[in-house]
Amino acid sequence: RKEVEQDPGPFNVPEGATVAFNCTYSNSASQSFFWYRQDCRKEPKLLMSVYSSGNEDGRFTAQLNRASQYISLLIRDSKLSDSATYLCVVNMWGGGSQGNLIFGKGTKLSVKP
Amino acid sequence: EPEVTQTPSHQVTQMGQEVILRCVPISNHLYFYWYRQILGQKVEFLVSFYNNEISEKSEIFDDQFSVERPDGSNFTLKIRSTKLEDSAMYFCASRTTPNTEAFFGQGTRLTVV
């Protein structure tokens, strides 16, 4: 049983394209949600938190649908520097859990000139 | 900007040897974690630590693993008798509360030969 599932990718897109990442999670008790990005052989870095109302940060928009247990990330006007692996992350806390992060396998994005 | 620091960046050890991976979390953070990532696989939770004790651990974190916060700044992961399958990138993370952004160190690449 996969707890956090993501599009397998890779996504190869031209500069300026819009790209969407999807993620589903299995545990309805999950409390909070994040998108992290990971460059090759580097640590995960927070891209954005995901809120029920949806949130936007510049070219990035994240959406959460708790009823469907679905999270998305949209990148508009993609840049070469957006090339990375995008990790969907679910945070478990409460009921004895102290903020255990559950990671998806990630979706690799390559933005080409 | 405050950051989580890990040492060493790369450790090569012989099978059966003990290794200690070191981390200095961000100074005002209270929750500490170890994760690992085997090459090509997802980031996996190992253990969480709060108030000087383990608060949660995964199935991976068996008797050969231990964690310690020997002083006010360091947080260590010890692997008592390394196996080939322990080869992975080990990430330390810290955060202020169990529901906020987790900051990751740059990782220690452990190679067991």
JSON list of C-alpha atoms in Angstrom, two decimals:
[
{"chain": "A", "resi": 1, "resn": "ARG", "atom": "CA", "xyz": [0.00, 0.00, 0.00]},
{"chain": "A", "resi": 2, "resn": "LYS", "atom": "CA", "xyz": [1.59, 3.26, -1.14]},
{"chain": "A", "resi": 3, "resn": "GLU", "atom": "CA", "xyz": [0.98, 6.11, 1.30]},
{"chain": "A", "resi": 4, "resn": "VAL", "atom": "CA", "xyz": [1.86, 8.98, -1.02]},
{"chain": "A", "resi": 5, "resn": "GLU", "atom": "CA", "xyz": [1.66, 8.47, -4.77]},
{"chain": "A", "resi": 6, "resn": "GLN", "atom": "CA", "xyz": [2.92, 10.79, -7.44]},
{"chain": "A", "resi": 7, "resn": "ASP", "atom": "CA", "xyz": [3.06, 10.89, -11.22]},
{"chain": "A", "resi": 8, "resn": "PRO", "atom": "CA", "xyz": [6.09, 8.76, -12.12]},
{"chain": "A", "resi": 9, "resn": "GLY", "atom": "CA", "xyz": [7.45, 11.24, -14.67]},
{"chain": "A", "resi": 10, "resn": "PRO", "atom": "CA", "xyz": [9.89, 12.32, -15.91]},
{"chain": "A", "resi": 11, "resn": "PHE", "atom": "CA", "xyz": [8.39, 15.46, -17.37]},
{"chain": "A", "resi": 12, "resn": "ASN", "atom": "CA", "xyz": [10.41, 17.08, -20.15]},
{"chain": "A", "resi": 13, "resn": "VAL", "atom": "CA", "xyz": [9.06, 20.51, -21.03]},
{"chain": "A", "resi": 14, "resn": "PRO", "atom": "CA", "xyz": [10.28, 23.59, -22.92]},
{"chain": "A", "resi": 15, "resn": "GLU", "atom": "CA", "xyz": [10.98, 26.85, -21.14]},
{"chain": "A", "resi": 16, "resn": "GLY", "atom": "CA", "xyz": [7.83, 28.84, -20.60]},
{"chain": "A", "resi": 17, "resn": "ALA", "atom": "CA", "xyz": [5.57, 25.79, -20.39]},
{"chain": "A", "resi": 18, "resn": "THR", "atom": "CA", "xyz": [3.03, 25.19, -17.68]},
{"chain": "A", "resi": 19, "resn": "VAL", "atom": "CA", "xyz": [3.44, 21.91, -15.86]},
{"chain": "A", "resi": 20, "resn": "ALA", "atom": "CA", "xyz": [1.20, 20.20, -13.31]},
{"chain": "A", "resi": 21, "resn": "PHE", "atom": "CA", "xyz": [2.11, 17.65, -10.69]},
{"chain": "A", "resi": 22, "resn": "ASN", "atom": "CA", "xyz": [-0.46, 15.45, -8.99]},
{"chain": "A", "resi": 23, "resn": "CYS", "atom": "CA", "xyz": [-0.31, 13.53, -5.76]},
{"chain": "A", "resi": 24, "resn": "THR", "atom": "CA", "xyz": [-2.69, 11.35, -3.77]},
{"chain": "A", "resi": 25, "resn": "TYR", "atom": "CA", "xyz": [-2.34, 10.19, -0.17]},
{"chain": "A", "resi": 26, "resn": "SER", "atom": "CA", "xyz": [-3.93, 7.26, 1.57]},
{"chain": "A", "resi": 27, "resn": "ASN", "atom": "CA", "xyz": [-4.12, 8.30, 5.23]},
{"chain": "A", "resi": 28, "resn": "SER", "atom": "CA", "xyz": [-7.11, 10.54, 5.86]},
{"chain": "A", "resi": 29, "resn": "ALA", "atom": "CA", "xyz": [-5.66, 11.49, 9.25]},
{"chain": "A", "resi": 30, "resn": "SER", "atom": "CA", "xyz": [-2.81, 13.33, 7.52]},
{"chain": "A", "resi": 31, "resn": "GLN", "atom": "CA", "xyz": [-2.58, 16.80, 8.98]},
{"chain": "A", "resi": 32, "resn": "SER", "atom": "CA", "xyz": [-0.54, 19.04, 6.75]},
{"chain": "A", "resi": 33, "resn": "PHE", "atom": "CA", "xyz": [0.97, 18.95, 3.33]},
{"chain": "A", "resi": 34, "resn": "PHE", "atom": "CA", "xyz": [4.01, 20.28, 1.56]},
{"chain": "A", "resi": 35, "resn": "TRP", "atom": "CA", "xyz": [5.78, 20.34, -1.77]},
{"chain": "A", "resi": 36, "resn": "TYR", "atom": "CA", "xyz": [9.56, 20.04, -1.52]},
{"chain": "A", "resi": 37, "resn": "ARG", "atom": "CA", "xyz": [12.04, 20.14, -4.36]},
{"chain": "A", "resi": 38, "resn": "GLN", "atom": "CA", "xyz": [15.18, 18.06, -4.46]},
{"chain": "A", "resi": 39, "resn": "ASP", "atom": "CA", "xyz": [18.10, 18.70, -6.73]},
{"chain": "A", "resi": 40, "resn": "CYS", "atom": "CA", "xyz": [20.28, 15.77, -7.70]},
{"chain": "A", "resi": 41, "resn": "ARG", "atom": "CA", "xyz": [22.03, 14.31, -4.62]},
{"chain": "A", "resi": 42, "resn": "LYS", "atom": "CA", "xyz": [21.00, 17.26, -2.47]},
{"chain": "A", "resi": 43, "resn": "GLU", "atom": "CA", "xyz": [18.68, 17.66, 0.49]},
{"chain": "A", "resi": 44, "resn": "PRO", "atom": "CA", "xyz": [14.93, 18.29, 0.10]},
{"chain": "A", "resi": 45, "resn": "LYS", "atom": "CA", "xyz": [14.06, 21.98, 0.33]},
{"chain": "A", "resi": 46, "resn": "LEU", "atom": "CA", "xyz": [10.61, 23.37, 1.02]},
{"chain": "A", "resi": 47, "resn": "LEU", "atom": "CA", "xyz": [8.93, 24.81, -2.03]},
{"chain": "A", "resi": 48, "resn": "MET", "atom": "CA", "xyz": [5.60, 25.59, -0.41]},
{"chain": "A", "resi": 49, "resn": "SER", "atom": "CA", "xyz": [3.10, 24.46, 2.15]},
{"chain": "A", "resi": 50, "resn": "VAL", "atom": "CA", "xyz": [-0.32, 23.46, 0.86]},
{"chain": "A", "resi": 51, "resn": "TYR", "atom": "CA", "xyz": [-3.50, 24.82, 2.39]},
{"chain": "A", "resi": 52, "resn": "SER", "atom": "CA", "xyz": [-7.12, 23.76, 1.90]},
{"chain": "A", "resi": 53, "resn": "SER", "atom": "CA", "xyz": [-8.00, 27.08, 0.36]},
{"chain": "A", "resi": 54, "resn": "GLY", "atom": "CA", "xyz": [-5.20, 26.78, -2.17]},
{"chain": "A", "resi": 55, "resn": "ASN", "atom": "CA", "xyz": [-2.19, 29.03, -2.19]},
{"chain": "A", "resi": 56, "resn": "GLU", "atom": "CA", "xyz": [0.00, 30.78, -4.69]},
{"chain": "A", "resi": 57, "resn": "ASP", "atom": "CA", "xyz": [3.57, 31.95, -4.58]},
{"chain": "A", "resi": 58, "resn": "GLY", "atom": "CA", "xyz": [4.65, 33.69, -7.75]},
{"chain": "A", "resi": 59, "resn": "ARG", "atom": "CA", "xyz": [4.63, 31.12, -10.57]},
{"chain": "A", "resi": 60, "resn": "PHE", "atom": "CA", "xyz": [3.68, 28.29, -8.21]},
{"chain": "A", "resi": 61, "resn": "THR", "atom": "CA", "xyz": [0.15, 27.31, -7.19]},
{"chain": "A", "resi": 62, "resn": "ALA", "atom": "CA", "xyz": [-0.70, 24.50, -4.79]},
{"chain": "A", "resi": 63, "resn": "GLN", "atom": "CA", "xyz": [-4.12, 22.98, -4.19]},
{"chain": "A", "resi": 64, "resn": "LEU", "atom": "CA", "xyz": [-5.42, 20.52, -1.63]},
{"chain": "A", "resi": 65, "resn": "ASN", "atom": "CA", "xyz": [-8.64, 18.52, -1.81]},
{"chain": "A", "resi": 66, "resn": "ARG", "atom": "CA", "xyz": [-9.06, 16.70, 1.51]},
{"chain": "A", "resi": 67, "resn": "ALA", "atom": "CA", "xyz": [-12.24, 14.90, 0.41]},
{"chain": "A", "resi": 68, "resn": "SER", "atom": "CA", "xyz": [-10.41, 13.34, -2.54]},
{"chain": "A", "resi": 69, "resn": "GLN", "atom": "CA", "xyz": [-7.07, 13.11, -0.67]},
{"chain": "A", "resi": 70, "resn": "TYR", "atom": "CA", "xyz": [-5.45, 14.86, -3.58]},
{"chain": "A", "resi": 71, "resn": "ILE", "atom": "CA", "xyz": [-2.73, 17.51, -3.81]},
{"chain": "A", "resi": 72, "resn": "SER", "atom": "CA", "xyz": [-1.49, 19.37, -6.85]},
{"chain": "A", "resi": 73, "resn": "LEU", "atom": "CA", "xyz": [1.27, 21.76, -7.83]},
{"chain": "A", "resi": 74, "resn": "LEU", "atom": "CA", "xyz": [1.18, 23.97, -10.89]},
{"chain": "A", "resi": 75, "resn": "ILE", "atom": "CA", "xyz": [4.25, 25.72, -12.25]},
{"chain": "A", "resi": 76, "resn": "ARG", "atom": "CA", "xyz": [3.65, 28.45, -14.80]},
{"chain": "A", "resi": 77, "resn": "ASP", "atom": "CA", "xyz": [6.22, 29.92, -17.19]},
{"chain": "A", "resi": 78, "resn": "SER", "atom": "CA", "xyz": [8.76, 27.26, -16.28]},
{"chain": "A", "resi": 79, "resn": "LYS", "atom": "CA", "xyz": [12.45, 28.21, -16.11]},
{"chain": "A", "resi": 80, "resn": "LEU", "atom": "CA", "xyz": [15.57, 26.15, -16.64]},
{"chain": "A", "resi": 81, "resn": "SER", "atom": "CA", "xyz": [16.23, 26.50, -12.90]},
{"chain": "A", "resi": 82, "resn": "ASP", "atom": "CA", "xyz": [12.96, 24.69, -12.13]},
{"chain": "A", "resi": 83, "resn": "SER", "atom": "CA", "xyz": [14.60, 21.44, -13.26]},
{"chain": "A", "resi": 84, "resn": "ALA", "atom": "CA", "xyz": [14.56, 19.20, -10.18]},
{"chain": "A", "resi": 85, "resn": "THR", "atom": "CA", "xyz": [12.58, 16.41, -8.56]},
{"chain": "A", "resi": 86, "resn": "TYR", "atom": "CA", "xyz": [9.35, 17.55, -6.93]},
{"chain": "A", "resi": 87, "resn": "LEU", "atom": "CA", "xyz": [8.38, 15.72, -3.76]},
{"chain": "A", "resi": 88, "resn": "CYS", "atom": "CA", "xyz": [4.85, 15.54, -2.42]},
{"chain": "A", "resi": 89, "resn": "VAL", "atom": "CA", "xyz": [5.06, 15.32, 1.37]},
{"chain": "A", "resi": 90, "resn": "VAL", "atom": "CA", "xyz": [2.38, 14.52, 3.92]},
{"chain": "A", "resi": 91, "resn": "ASN", "atom": "CA", "xyz": [2.87, 15.40, 7.56]},
{"chain": "A", "resi": 92, "resn": "MET", "atom": "CA", "xyz": [1.53, 13.12, 10.28]},
{"chain": "A", "resi": 93, "resn": "TRP", "atom": "CA", "xyz": [1.15, 14.55, 13.73]},
{"chain": "A", "resi": 94, "resn": "GLY", "atom": "CA", "xyz": [-1.10, 14.03, 16.68]},
{"chain": "A", "resi": 95, "resn": "GLY", "atom": "CA", "xyz": [-2.19, 10.69, 18.06]},
{"chain": "A", "resi": 96, "resn": "GLY", "atom": "CA", "xyz": [1.37, 9.89, 19.08]},
{"chain": "A", "resi": 97, "resn": "SER", "atom": "CA", "xyz": [3.02, 11.01, 15.87]},
{"chain": "A", "resi": 98, "resn": "GLN", "atom": "CA", "xyz": [5.47, 13.91, 16.19]},
{"chain": "A", "resi": 99, "resn": "GLY", "atom": "CA", "xyz": [5.53, 15.25, 12.71]},
{"chain": "A", "resi": 100, "resn": "ASN", "atom": "CA", "xyz": [6.62, 12.21, 10.77]},
{"chain": "A", "resi": 101, "resn": "LEU", "atom": "CA", "xyz": [6.95, 13.30, 7.12]},
{"chain": "A", "resi": 102, "resn": "ILE", "atom": "CA", "xyz": [5.82, 10.77, 4.51]},
{"chain": "A", "resi": 103, "resn": "PHE", "atom": "CA", "xyz": [7.43, 11.38, 1.12]},
{"chain": "A", "resi": 104, "resn": "GLY", "atom": "CA", "xyz": [6.28, 10.42, -2.33]},
{"chain": "A", "resi": 105, "resn": "LYS", "atom": "CA", "xyz": [8.86, 9.03, -4.74]},
{"chain": "A", "resi": 106, "resn": "GLY", "atom": "CA", "xyz": [8.99, 12.35, -6.52]},
{"chain": "A", "resi": 107, "resn": "THR", "atom": "CA", "xyz": [8.46, 13.48, -10.09]},
{"chain": "A", "resi": 108, "resn": "LYS", "atom": "CA", "xyz": [11.50, 14.59, -12.05]},
{"chain": "A", "resi": 109, "resn": "LEU", "atom": "CA", "xyz": [11.12, 17.73, -14.13]},
{"chain": "A", "resi": 110, "resn": "SER", "atom": "CA", "xyz": [13.52, 18.73, -16.89]},
{"chain": "A", "resi": 111, "resn": "VAL", "atom": "CA", "xyz": [13.02, 22.14, -18.46]},
{"chain": "A", "resi": 112, "resn": "LYS", "atom": "CA", "xyz": [14.76, 22.48, -21.82]},
{"chain": "A", "resi": 113, "resn": "PRO", "atom": "CA", "xyz": [15.78, 25.68, -23.63]},
{"chain": "B", "resi": 1, "resn": "GLU", "atom": "CA", "xyz": [20.07, 32.25, 7.41]},
{"chain": "B", "resi": 2, "resn": "PRO", "atom": "CA", "xyz": [20.16, 29.49, 10.04]},
{"chain": "B", "resi": 3, "resn": "GLU", "atom": "CA", "xyz": [20.72, 26.02, 8.68]},
{"chain": "B", "resi": 4, "resn": "VAL", "atom": "CA", "xyz": [21.04, 22.41, 9.75]},
{"chain": "B", "resi": 5, "resn": "THR", "atom": "CA", "xyz": [24.60, 21.18, 9.36]},
{"chain": "B", "resi": 6, "resn": "GLN", "atom": "CA", "xyz": [25.74, 17.59, 9.03]},
{"chain": "B", "resi": 7, "resn": "THR", "atom": "CA", "xyz": [29.15, 15.96, 9.21]},
{"chain": "B", "resi": 8, "resn": "PRO", "atom": "CA", "xyz": [30.79, 14.23, 7.54]},
{"chain": "B", "resi": 9, "resn": "SER", "atom": "CA", "xyz": [29.46, 14.83, 4.04]},
{"chain": "B", "resi": 10, "resn": "HIS", "atom": "CA", "xyz": [30.67, 11.40, 2.95]},
{"chain": "B", "resi": 11, "resn": "GLN", "atom": "CA", "xyz": [31.64, 8.38, 5.03]},
{"chain": "B", "resi": 12, "resn": "VAL", "atom": "CA", "xyz": [33.00, 5.11, 3.73]},
{"chain": "B", "resi": 13, "resn": "THR", "atom": "CA", "xyz": [33.05, 2.25, 6.20]},
{"chain": "B", "resi": 14, "resn": "GLN", "atom": "CA", "xyz": [33.61, -1.48, 6.20]},
{"chain": "B", "resi": 15, "resn": "MET", "atom": "CA", "xyz": [30.72, -3.83, 6.84]},
{"chain": "B", "resi": 16, "resn": "GLY", "atom": "CA", "xyz": [30.35, -4.55, 10.55]},
{"chain": "B", "resi": 17, "resn": "GLN", "atom": "CA", "xyz": [31.93, -1.29, 11.66]},
{"chain": "B", "resi": 18, "resn": "GLU", "atom": "CA", "xyz": [30.17, 1.33, 13.79]},
{"chain": "B", "resi": 19, "resn": "VAL", "atom": "CA", "xyz": [29.51, 4.79, 12.38]},
{"chain": "B", "resi": 20, "resn": "ILE", "atom": "CA", "xyz": [28.29, 7.98, 13.98]},
{"chain": "B", "resi": 21, "resn": "LEU", "atom": "CA", "xyz": [26.62, 10.60, 11.85]},
{"chain": "B", "resi": 22, "resn": "ARG", "atom": "CA", "xyz": [26.50, 14.06, 13.33]},
{"chain": "B", "resi": 23, "resn": "CYS", "atom": "CA", "xyz": [24.01, 16.88, 13.01]},
{"chain": "B", "resi": 24, "resn": "VAL", "atom": "CA", "xyz": [23.69, 20.35, 14.44]},
{"chain": "B", "resi": 25, "resn": "PRO", "atom": "CA", "xyz": [20.02, 21.38, 14.24]},
{"chain": "B", "resi": 26, "resn": "ILE", "atom": "CA", "xyz": [18.86, 24.98, 14.06]},
{"chain": "B", "resi": 27, "resn": "SER", "atom": "CA", "xyz": [19.32, 26.44, 17.53]},
{"chain": "B", "resi": 28, "resn": "ASN", "atom": "CA", "xyz": [15.72, 27.31, 18.50]},
{"chain": "B", "resi": 29, "resn": "HIS", "atom": "CA", "xyz": [14.23, 24.12, 17.05]},
{"chain": "B", "resi": 30, "resn": "LEU", "atom": "CA", "xyz": [12.78, 21.50, 19.39]},
{"chain": "B", "resi": 31, "resn": "TYR", "atom": "CA", "xyz": [11.92, 18.57, 17.12]},
{"chain": "B", "resi": 32, "resn": "PHE", "atom": "CA", "xyz": [14.64, 16.54, 15.45]},
{"chain": "B", "resi": 33, "resn": "TYR", "atom": "CA", "xyz": [14.53, 13.79, 12.86]},
{"chain": "B", "resi": 34, "resn": "TRP", "atom": "CA", "xyz": [16.63, 11.40, 10.87]},
{"chain": "B", "resi": 35, "resn": "TYR", "atom": "CA", "xyz": [15.64, 10.28, 7.38]},
{"chain": "B", "resi": 36, "resn": "ARG", "atom": "CA", "xyz": [17.45, 8.18, 4.84]},
{"chain": "B", "resi": 37, "resn": "GLN", "atom": "CA", "xyz": [17.32, 7.94, 1.07]},
{"chain": "B", "resi": 38, "resn": "ILE", "atom": "CA", "xyz": [18.71, 4.92, -0.73]},
{"chain": "B", "resi": 39, "resn": "LEU", "atom": "CA", "xyz": [19.94, 5.89, -4.20]},
{"chain": "B", "resi": 40, "resn": "GLY", "atom": "CA", "xyz": [17.03, 6.14, -6.61]},
{"chain": "B", "resi": 41, "resn": "GLN", "atom": "CA", "xyz": [14.40, 5.63, -3.92]},
{"chain": "B", "resi": 42, "resn": "LYS", "atom": "CA", "xyz": [12.20, 7.86, -1.82]},
{"chain": "B", "resi": 43, "resn": "VAL", "atom": "CA", "xyz": [13.11, 9.63, 1.39]},
{"chain": "B", "resi": 44, "resn": "GLU", "atom": "CA", "xyz": [12.19, 7.42, 4.35]},
{"chain": "B", "resi": 45, "resn": "PHE", "atom": "CA", "xyz": [11.54, 8.35, 7.97]},
{"chain": "B", "resi": 46, "resn": "LEU", "atom": "CA", "xyz": [13.80, 6.74, 10.58]},
{"chain": "B", "resi": 47, "resn": "VAL", "atom": "CA", "xyz": [13.20, 8.42, 13.92]},
{"chain": "B", "resi": 48, "resn": "SER", "atom": "CA", "xyz": [11.86, 11.53, 15.63]},
{"chain": "B", "resi": 49, "resn": "PHE", "atom": "CA", "xyz": [13.28, 13.00, 18.84]},
{"chain": "B", "resi": 50, "resn": "TYR", "atom": "CA", "xyz": [11.75, 15.50, 21.21]},
{"chain": "B", "resi": 51, "resn": "ASN", "atom": "CA", "xyz": [12.42, 16.52, 24.80]},
{"chain": "B", "resi": 52, "resn": "ASN", "atom": "CA", "xyz": [15.52, 14.32, 24.95]},
{"chain": "B", "resi": 53, "resn": "GLU", "atom": "CA", "xyz": [13.80, 11.12, 23.99]},
{"chain": "B", "resi": 54, "resn": "ILE", "atom": "CA", "xyz": [12.67, 9.18, 20.93]},
{"chain": "B", "resi": 55, "resn": "SER", "atom": "CA", "xyz": [9.05, 10.03, 20.19]},
{"chain": "B", "resi": 56, "resn": "GLU", "atom": "CA", "xyz": [8.55, 7.76, 17.19]},
{"chain": "B", "resi": 57, "resn": "LYS", "atom": "CA", "xyz": [10.59, 5.35, 15.10]},
{"chain": "B", "resi": 58, "resn": "SER", "atom": "CA", "xyz": [10.01, 3.40, 11.91]},
{"chain": "B", "resi": 59, "resn": "GLU", "atom": "CA", "xyz": [10.45, -0.30, 11.21]},
{"chain": "B", "resi": 60, "resn": "ILE", "atom": "CA", "xyz": [13.82, 0.53, 9.67]},
{"chain": "B", "resi": 61, "resn": "PHE", "atom": "CA", "xyz": [15.11, 1.88, 12.99]},
{"chain": "B", "resi": 62, "resn": "ASP", "atom": "CA", "xyz": [15.97, -1.45, 14.58]},
{"chain": "B", "resi": 63, "resn": "ASP", "atom": "CA", "xyz": [18.32, -2.30, 17.44]},
{"chain": "B", "resi": 64, "resn": "GLN", "atom": "CA", "xyz": [21.44, -1.47, 15.46]},
{"chain": "B", "resi": 65, "resn": "PHE", "atom": "CA", "xyz": [20.40, 2.20, 15.33]},
{"chain": "B", "resi": 66, "resn": "SER", "atom": "CA", "xyz": [20.47, 4.70, 18.18]},
{"chain": "B", "resi": 67, "resn": "VAL", "atom": "CA", "xyz": [20.20, 8.46, 18.52]},
{"chain": "B", "resi": 68, "resn": "GLU", "atom": "CA", "xyz": [21.56, 10.83, 21.09]},
{"chain": "B", "resi": 69, "resn": "ARG", "atom": "CA", "xyz": [21.61, 14.50, 21.91]},
{"chain": "B", "resi": 70, "resn": "PRO", "atom": "CA", "xyz": [24.82, 14.55, 23.96]},
{"chain": "B", "resi": 71, "resn": "ASP", "atom": "CA", "xyz": [24.84, 18.30, 24.52]},
{"chain": "B", "resi": 72, "resn": "GLY", "atom": "CA", "xyz": [22.72, 21.32, 23.72]},
{"chain": "B", "resi": 73, "resn": "SER", "atom": "CA", "xyz": [23.66, 21.46, 20.06]},
{"chain": "B", "resi": 74, "resn": "ASN", "atom": "CA", "xyz": [24.53, 18.06, 18.56]},
{"chain": "B", "resi": 75, "resn": "PHE", "atom": "CA", "xyz": [22.16, 15.29, 17.48]},
{"chain": "B", "resi": 76, "resn": "THR", "atom": "CA", "xyz": [23.79, 12.03, 16.45]},
{"chain": "B", "resi": 77, "resn": "LEU", "atom": "CA", "xyz": [22.75, 8.83, 14.69]},
{"chain": "B", "resi": 78, "resn": "LYS", "atom": "CA", "xyz": [24.80, 5.74, 15.48]},
{"chain": "B", "resi": 79, "resn": "ILE", "atom": "CA", "xyz": [24.72, 2.58, 13.42]},
{"chain": "B", "resi": 80, "resn": "ARG", "atom": "CA", "xyz": [26.30, -0.15, 15.50]},
{"chain": "B", "resi": 81, "resn": "SER", "atom": "CA", "xyz": [27.23, -2.79, 12.96]},
{"chain": "B", "resi": 82, "resn": "THR", "atom": "CA", "xyz": [26.82, -1.53, 9.42]},
{"chain": "B", "resi": 83, "resn": "LYS", "atom": "CA", "xyz": [25.47, -3.68, 6.63]},
{"chain": "B", "resi": 84, "resn": "LEU", "atom": "CA", "xyz": [25.80, -3.20, 2.88]},
{"chain": "B", "resi": 85, "resn": "GLU", "atom": "CA", "xyz": [22.12, -2.24, 2.71]},
{"chain": "B", "resi": 86, "resn": "ASP", "atom": "CA", "xyz": [22.74, 0.69, 5.10]},
{"chain": "B", "resi": 87, "resn": "SER", "atom": "CA", "xyz": [24.43, 2.50, 2.21]},
{"chain": "B", "resi": 88, "resn": "ALA", "atom": "CA", "xyz": [22.30, 5.58, 1.65]},
{"chain": "B", "resi": 89, "resn": "MET", "atom": "CA", "xyz": [22.10, 9.32, 2.10]},
{"chain": "B", "resi": 90, "resn": "TYR", "atom": "CA", "xyz": [21.18, 10.17, 5.68]},
{"chain": "B", "resi": 91, "resn": "PHE", "atom": "CA", "xyz": [19.40, 13.46, 6.29]},
{"chain": "B", "resi": 92, "resn": "CYS", "atom": "CA", "xyz": [18.93, 15.20, 9.61]},
{"chain": "B", "resi": 93, "resn": "ALA", "atom": "CA", "xyz": [16.00, 17.62, 9.94]},
{"chain": "B", "resi": 94, "resn": "SER", "atom": "CA", "xyz": [14.69, 19.98, 12.59]},
{"chain": "B", "resi": 95, "resn": "ARG", "atom": "CA", "xyz": [11.68, 22.20, 13.13]},
{"chain": "B", "resi": 96, "resn": "THR", "atom": "CA", "xyz": [10.07, 24.41, 15.76]},
{"chain": "B", "resi": 97, "resn": "THR", "atom": "CA", "xyz": [6.77, 22.53, 16.00]},
{"chain": "B", "resi": 98, "resn": "PRO", "atom": "CA", "xyz": [5.58, 19.18, 14.56]},
{"chain": "B", "resi": 99, "resn": "ASN", "atom": "CA", "xyz": [3.40, 20.93, 11.99]},
{"chain": "B", "resi": 100, "resn": "THR", "atom": "CA", "xyz": [5.70, 23.52, 10.45]},
{"chain": "B", "resi": 101, "resn": "GLU", "atom": "CA", "xyz": [8.38, 23.44, 7.80]},
{"chain": "B", "resi": 102, "resn": "ALA", "atom": "CA", "xyz": [11.14, 20.91, 8.43]},
{"chain": "B", "resi": 103, "resn": "PHE", "atom": "CA", "xyz": [14.62, 22.09, 7.52]},
{"chain": "B", "resi": 104, "resn": "PHE", "atom": "CA", "xyz": [17.00, 19.45, 6.21]},
{"chain": "B", "resi": 105, "resn": "GLY", "atom": "CA", "xyz": [20.74, 19.25, 6.46]},
{"chain": "B", "resi": 106, "resn": "GLN", "atom": "CA", "xyz": [22.80, 18.66, 3.34]},
{"chain": "B", "resi": 107, "resn": "GLY", "atom": "CA", "xyz": [23.09, 14.96, 4.21]},
{"chain": "B", "resi": 108, "resn": "THR", "atom": "CA", "xyz": [25.79, 12.39, 4.87]},
{"chain": "B", "resi": 109, "resn": "ARG", "atom": "CA", "xyz": [26.41, 9.89, 2.12]},
{"chain": "B", "resi": 110, "resn": "LEU", "atom": "CA", "xyz": [27.22, 6.58, 3.82]},
{"chain": "B", "resi": 111, "resn": "THR", "atom": "CA", "xyz": [28.88, 3.91, 1.75]},
{"chain": "B", "resi": 112, "resn": "VAL", "atom": "CA", "xyz": [29.32, 0.49, 3.33]},
{"chain": "B", "resi": 113, "resn": "VAL", "atom": "CA", "xyz": [31.84, -1.75, 1.57]}
]
